[in-house]
mmCIF file of C-alpha atoms in Angstrom:
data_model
loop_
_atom_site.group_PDB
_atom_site.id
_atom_site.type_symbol
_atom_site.label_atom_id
_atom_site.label_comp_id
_atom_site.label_asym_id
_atom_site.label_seq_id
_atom_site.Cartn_x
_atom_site.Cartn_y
_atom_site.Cartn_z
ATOM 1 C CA UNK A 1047 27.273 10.152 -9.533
ATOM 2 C CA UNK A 1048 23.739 8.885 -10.543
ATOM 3 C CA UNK A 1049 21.817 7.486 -7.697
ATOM 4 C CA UNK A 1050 19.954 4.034 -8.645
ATOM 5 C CA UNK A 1051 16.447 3.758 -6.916
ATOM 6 C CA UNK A 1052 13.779 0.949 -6.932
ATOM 7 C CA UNK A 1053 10.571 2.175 -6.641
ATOM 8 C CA UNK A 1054 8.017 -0.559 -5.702
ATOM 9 C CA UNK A 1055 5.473 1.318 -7.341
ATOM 10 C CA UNK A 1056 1.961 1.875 -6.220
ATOM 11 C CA UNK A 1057 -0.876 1.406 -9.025
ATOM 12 C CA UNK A 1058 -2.905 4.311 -7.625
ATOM 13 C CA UNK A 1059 -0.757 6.692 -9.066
ATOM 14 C CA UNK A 1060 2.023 8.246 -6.350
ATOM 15 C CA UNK A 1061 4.601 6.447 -7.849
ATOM 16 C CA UNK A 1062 3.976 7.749 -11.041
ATOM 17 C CA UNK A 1063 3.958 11.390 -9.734
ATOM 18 C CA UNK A 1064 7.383 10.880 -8.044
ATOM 19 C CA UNK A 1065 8.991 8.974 -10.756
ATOM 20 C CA UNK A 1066 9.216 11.659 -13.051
ATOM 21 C CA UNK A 1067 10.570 14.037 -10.071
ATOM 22 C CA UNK A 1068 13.242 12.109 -9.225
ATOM 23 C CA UNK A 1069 14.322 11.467 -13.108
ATOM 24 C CA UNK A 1070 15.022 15.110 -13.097
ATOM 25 C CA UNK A 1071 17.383 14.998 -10.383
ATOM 26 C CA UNK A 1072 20.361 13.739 -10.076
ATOM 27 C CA UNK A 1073 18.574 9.861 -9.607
ATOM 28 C CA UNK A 1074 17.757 7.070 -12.063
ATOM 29 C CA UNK A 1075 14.867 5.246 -11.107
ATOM 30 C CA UNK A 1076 13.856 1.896 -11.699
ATOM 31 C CA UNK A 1077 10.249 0.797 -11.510
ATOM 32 C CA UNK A 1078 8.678 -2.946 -10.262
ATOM 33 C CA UNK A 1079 5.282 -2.906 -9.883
ATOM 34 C CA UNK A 1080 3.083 -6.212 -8.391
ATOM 35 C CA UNK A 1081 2.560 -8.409 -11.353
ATOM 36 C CA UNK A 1082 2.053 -12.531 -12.337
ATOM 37 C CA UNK A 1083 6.123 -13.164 -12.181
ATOM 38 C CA UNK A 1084 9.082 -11.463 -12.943
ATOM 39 C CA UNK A 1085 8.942 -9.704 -16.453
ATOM 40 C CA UNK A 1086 11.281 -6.274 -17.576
ATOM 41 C CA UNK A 1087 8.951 -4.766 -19.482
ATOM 42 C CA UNK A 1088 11.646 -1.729 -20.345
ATOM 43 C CA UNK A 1089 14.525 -0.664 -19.630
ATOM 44 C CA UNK A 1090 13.645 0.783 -16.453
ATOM 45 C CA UNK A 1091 9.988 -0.547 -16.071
ATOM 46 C CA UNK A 1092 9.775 -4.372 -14.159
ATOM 47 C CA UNK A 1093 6.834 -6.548 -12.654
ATOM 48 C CA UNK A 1094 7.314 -8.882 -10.132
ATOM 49 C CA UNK A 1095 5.060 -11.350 -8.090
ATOM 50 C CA UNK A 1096 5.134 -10.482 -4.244
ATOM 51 C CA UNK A 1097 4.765 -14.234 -3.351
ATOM 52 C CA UNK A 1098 8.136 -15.256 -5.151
ATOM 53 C CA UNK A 1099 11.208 -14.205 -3.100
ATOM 54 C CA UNK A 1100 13.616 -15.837 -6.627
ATOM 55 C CA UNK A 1101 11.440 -12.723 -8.427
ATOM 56 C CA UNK A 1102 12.923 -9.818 -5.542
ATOM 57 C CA UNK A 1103 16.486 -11.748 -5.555
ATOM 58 C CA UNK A 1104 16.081 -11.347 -9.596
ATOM 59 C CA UNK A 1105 15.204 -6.836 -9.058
ATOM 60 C CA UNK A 1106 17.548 -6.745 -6.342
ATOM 61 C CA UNK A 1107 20.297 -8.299 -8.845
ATOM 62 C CA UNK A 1108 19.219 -5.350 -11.457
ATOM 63 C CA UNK A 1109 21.646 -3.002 -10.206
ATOM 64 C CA UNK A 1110 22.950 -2.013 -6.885
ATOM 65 C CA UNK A 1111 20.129 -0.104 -5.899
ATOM 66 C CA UNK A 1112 21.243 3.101 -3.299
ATOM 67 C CA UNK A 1113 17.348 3.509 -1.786
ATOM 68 C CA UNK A 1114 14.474 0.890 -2.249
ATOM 69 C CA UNK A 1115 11.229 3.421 -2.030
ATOM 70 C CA UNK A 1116 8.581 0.273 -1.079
ATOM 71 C CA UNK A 1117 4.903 2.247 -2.391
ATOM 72 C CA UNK A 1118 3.097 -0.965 -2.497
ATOM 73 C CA UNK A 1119 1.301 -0.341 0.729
ATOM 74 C CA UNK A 1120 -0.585 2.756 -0.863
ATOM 75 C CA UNK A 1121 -2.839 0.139 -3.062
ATOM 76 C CA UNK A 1122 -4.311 -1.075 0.187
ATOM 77 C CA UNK A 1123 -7.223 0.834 1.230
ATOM 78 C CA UNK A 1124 -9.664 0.643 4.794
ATOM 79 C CA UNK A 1125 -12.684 -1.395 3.118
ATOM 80 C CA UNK A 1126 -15.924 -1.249 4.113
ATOM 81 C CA UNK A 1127 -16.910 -2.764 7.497
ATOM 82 C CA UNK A 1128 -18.066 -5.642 5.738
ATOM 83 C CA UNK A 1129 -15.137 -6.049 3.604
ATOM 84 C CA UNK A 1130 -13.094 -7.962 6.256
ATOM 85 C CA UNK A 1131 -11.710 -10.580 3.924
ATOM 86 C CA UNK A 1132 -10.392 -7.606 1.395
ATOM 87 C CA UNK A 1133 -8.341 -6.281 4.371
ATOM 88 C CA UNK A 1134 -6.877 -9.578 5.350
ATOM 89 C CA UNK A 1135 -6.160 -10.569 1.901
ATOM 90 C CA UNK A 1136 -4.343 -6.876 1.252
ATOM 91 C CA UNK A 1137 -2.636 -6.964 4.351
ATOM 92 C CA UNK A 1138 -1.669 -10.776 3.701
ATOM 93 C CA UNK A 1139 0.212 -9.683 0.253
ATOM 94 C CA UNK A 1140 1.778 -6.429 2.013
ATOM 95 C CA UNK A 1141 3.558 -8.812 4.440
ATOM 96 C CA UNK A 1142 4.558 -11.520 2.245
ATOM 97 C CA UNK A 1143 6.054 -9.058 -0.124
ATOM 98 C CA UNK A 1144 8.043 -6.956 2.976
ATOM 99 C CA UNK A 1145 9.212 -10.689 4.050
ATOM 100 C CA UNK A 1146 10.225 -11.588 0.522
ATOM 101 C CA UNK A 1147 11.807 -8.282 -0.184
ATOM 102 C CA UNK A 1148 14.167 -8.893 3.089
ATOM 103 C CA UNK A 1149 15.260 -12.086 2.206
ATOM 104 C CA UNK A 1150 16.530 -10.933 -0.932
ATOM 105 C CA UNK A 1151 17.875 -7.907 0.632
ATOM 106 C CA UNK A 1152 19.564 -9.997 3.403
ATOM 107 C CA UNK A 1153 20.596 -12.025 1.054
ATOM 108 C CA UNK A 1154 22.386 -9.804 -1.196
ATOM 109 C CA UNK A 1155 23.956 -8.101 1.774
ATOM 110 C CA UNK A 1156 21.948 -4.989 1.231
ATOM 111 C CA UNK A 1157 23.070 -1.464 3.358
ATOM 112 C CA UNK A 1158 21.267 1.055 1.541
ATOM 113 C CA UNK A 1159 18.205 2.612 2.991
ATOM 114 C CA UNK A 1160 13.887 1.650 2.467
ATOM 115 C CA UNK A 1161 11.619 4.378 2.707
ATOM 116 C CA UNK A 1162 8.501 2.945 3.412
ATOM 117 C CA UNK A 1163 5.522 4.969 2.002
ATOM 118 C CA UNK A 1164 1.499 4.937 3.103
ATOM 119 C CA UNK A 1165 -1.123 7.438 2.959
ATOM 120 C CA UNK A 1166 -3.617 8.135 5.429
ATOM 121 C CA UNK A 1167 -2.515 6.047 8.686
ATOM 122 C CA UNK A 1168 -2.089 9.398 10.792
ATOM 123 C CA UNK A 1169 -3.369 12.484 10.433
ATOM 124 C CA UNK A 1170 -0.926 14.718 8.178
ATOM 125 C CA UNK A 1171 -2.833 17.699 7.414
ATOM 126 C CA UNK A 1172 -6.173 19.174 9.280
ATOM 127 C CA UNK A 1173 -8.360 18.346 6.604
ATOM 128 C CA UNK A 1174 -7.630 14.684 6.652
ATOM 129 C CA UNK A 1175 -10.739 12.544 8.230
ATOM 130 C CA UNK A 1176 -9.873 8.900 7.727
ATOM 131 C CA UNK A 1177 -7.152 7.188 8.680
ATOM 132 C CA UNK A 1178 -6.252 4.333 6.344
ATOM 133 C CA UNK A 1179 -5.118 1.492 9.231
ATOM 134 C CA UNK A 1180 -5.409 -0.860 6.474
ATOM 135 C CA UNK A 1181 -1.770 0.382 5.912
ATOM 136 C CA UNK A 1182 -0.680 1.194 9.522
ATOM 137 C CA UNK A 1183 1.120 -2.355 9.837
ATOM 138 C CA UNK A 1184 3.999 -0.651 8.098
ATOM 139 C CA UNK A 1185 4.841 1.592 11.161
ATOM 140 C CA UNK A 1186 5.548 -1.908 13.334
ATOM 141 C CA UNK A 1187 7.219 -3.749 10.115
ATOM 142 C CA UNK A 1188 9.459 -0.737 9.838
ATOM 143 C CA UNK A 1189 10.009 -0.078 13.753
ATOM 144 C CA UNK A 1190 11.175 -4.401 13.669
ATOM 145 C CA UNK A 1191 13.555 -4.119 10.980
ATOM 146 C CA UNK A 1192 15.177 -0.907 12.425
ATOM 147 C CA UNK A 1193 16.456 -3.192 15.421
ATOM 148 C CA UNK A 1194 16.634 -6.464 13.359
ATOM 149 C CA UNK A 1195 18.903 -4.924 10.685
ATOM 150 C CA UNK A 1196 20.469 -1.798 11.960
ATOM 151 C CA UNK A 1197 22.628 -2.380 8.395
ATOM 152 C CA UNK A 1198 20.066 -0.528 6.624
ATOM 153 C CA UNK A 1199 18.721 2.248 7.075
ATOM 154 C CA UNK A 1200 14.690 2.196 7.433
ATOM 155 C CA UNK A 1201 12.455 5.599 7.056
ATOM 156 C CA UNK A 1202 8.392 5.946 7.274
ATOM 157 C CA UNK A 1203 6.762 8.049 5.586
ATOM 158 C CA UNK A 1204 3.159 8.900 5.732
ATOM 159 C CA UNK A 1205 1.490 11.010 3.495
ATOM 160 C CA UNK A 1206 -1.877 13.011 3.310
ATOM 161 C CA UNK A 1207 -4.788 10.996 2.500
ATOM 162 C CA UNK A 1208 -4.470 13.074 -0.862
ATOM 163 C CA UNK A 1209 -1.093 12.888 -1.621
ATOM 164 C CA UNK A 1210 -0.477 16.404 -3.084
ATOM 165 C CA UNK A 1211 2.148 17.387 -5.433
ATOM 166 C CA UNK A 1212 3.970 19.382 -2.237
ATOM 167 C CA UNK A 1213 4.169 16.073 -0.616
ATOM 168 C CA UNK A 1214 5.404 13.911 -3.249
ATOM 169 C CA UNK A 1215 8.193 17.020 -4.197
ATOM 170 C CA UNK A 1216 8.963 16.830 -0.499
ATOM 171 C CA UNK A 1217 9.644 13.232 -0.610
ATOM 172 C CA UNK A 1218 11.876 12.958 -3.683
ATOM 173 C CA UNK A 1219 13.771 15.928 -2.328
ATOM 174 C CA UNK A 1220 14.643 13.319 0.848
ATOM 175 C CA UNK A 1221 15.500 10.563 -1.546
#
């Protein structure tokens, strides 16, 4: 049977990389990336606005979606020391959108699983330097809704600061 997947899909390009992977196995993807409001802009291609839980209740009424893969959290980078209002503004939309996202999930009575995906917030690999805690709220989000819903099943994923092509193979291969 084909496995439907929502991929809340990053704009700096993972997404894209795993999309493609997971089309070739036995998976059909869906894509919603952060936009003005709700809009299907193909068959398989959606934007929706992360402030608007009635746009997440609309996606989460596309099909009955088996895994959510939430990649939103990779568009929010560490800024510059002096670039404290960037980080409170990114981190502002990553938790409105998790909030709005379960709502609509609760809502809809939702038991499948979330993978929750960031890049840089621990050291993966040796070579990597920085670690991105611009996206490290995840790792708490994920850790609440693991006791606050034990209905659905909640993974974290963290992936090199680069993001190779092993890792993102890797990943779809656990989807």
């Amino acid at each position: 049977a084909l496995q439907d997947i929502l991929v809340l899909a990053d704009k700096s390009g993972v997404a894209e990389k795993l999309i493609p992977k997971l089309s070739e196995s036995s998976v059909h993807p869906v894509s919603a990336s952060i936009g003005p409001r709700f809009a299907q802009l193909s068959a398989s291609t959606y934007e929706l606005s992360s402030n608007l839980i009635d746009d997440f209740n609309q996606i989460v009424a596309v099909k009955q979606f088996q895994v959510i893969v939430f990649m939103w959290a990779l568009d929010i980078q560490a800024p510059a020391i002096d670039c404290v209002s960037a980080l409170a503004e990114g981190q502002e939309v990553l938790s409105r959108s998790v909030v709005n996202m379960m709502k609509a999930l609760v809502q809809s009575n939702y038991t499948g699983s979330i993978w929750f995906i960031t890049r840089g917030t621990d050291r993966v690999v040796e070579s990597d330097r920085i670690i991105n805690f611009a996206q490290s709220p995840i790792s708490g989000i994920a850790r609440v809704l693991v006791n606050e819903h034990p209905e659905i099943q909640v993974y974290q994923v963290d992936l090199s600061s680069a993001a190779t092509d092993i890792e993102i193979g890797a990943l779809c291969q656990e989807l």
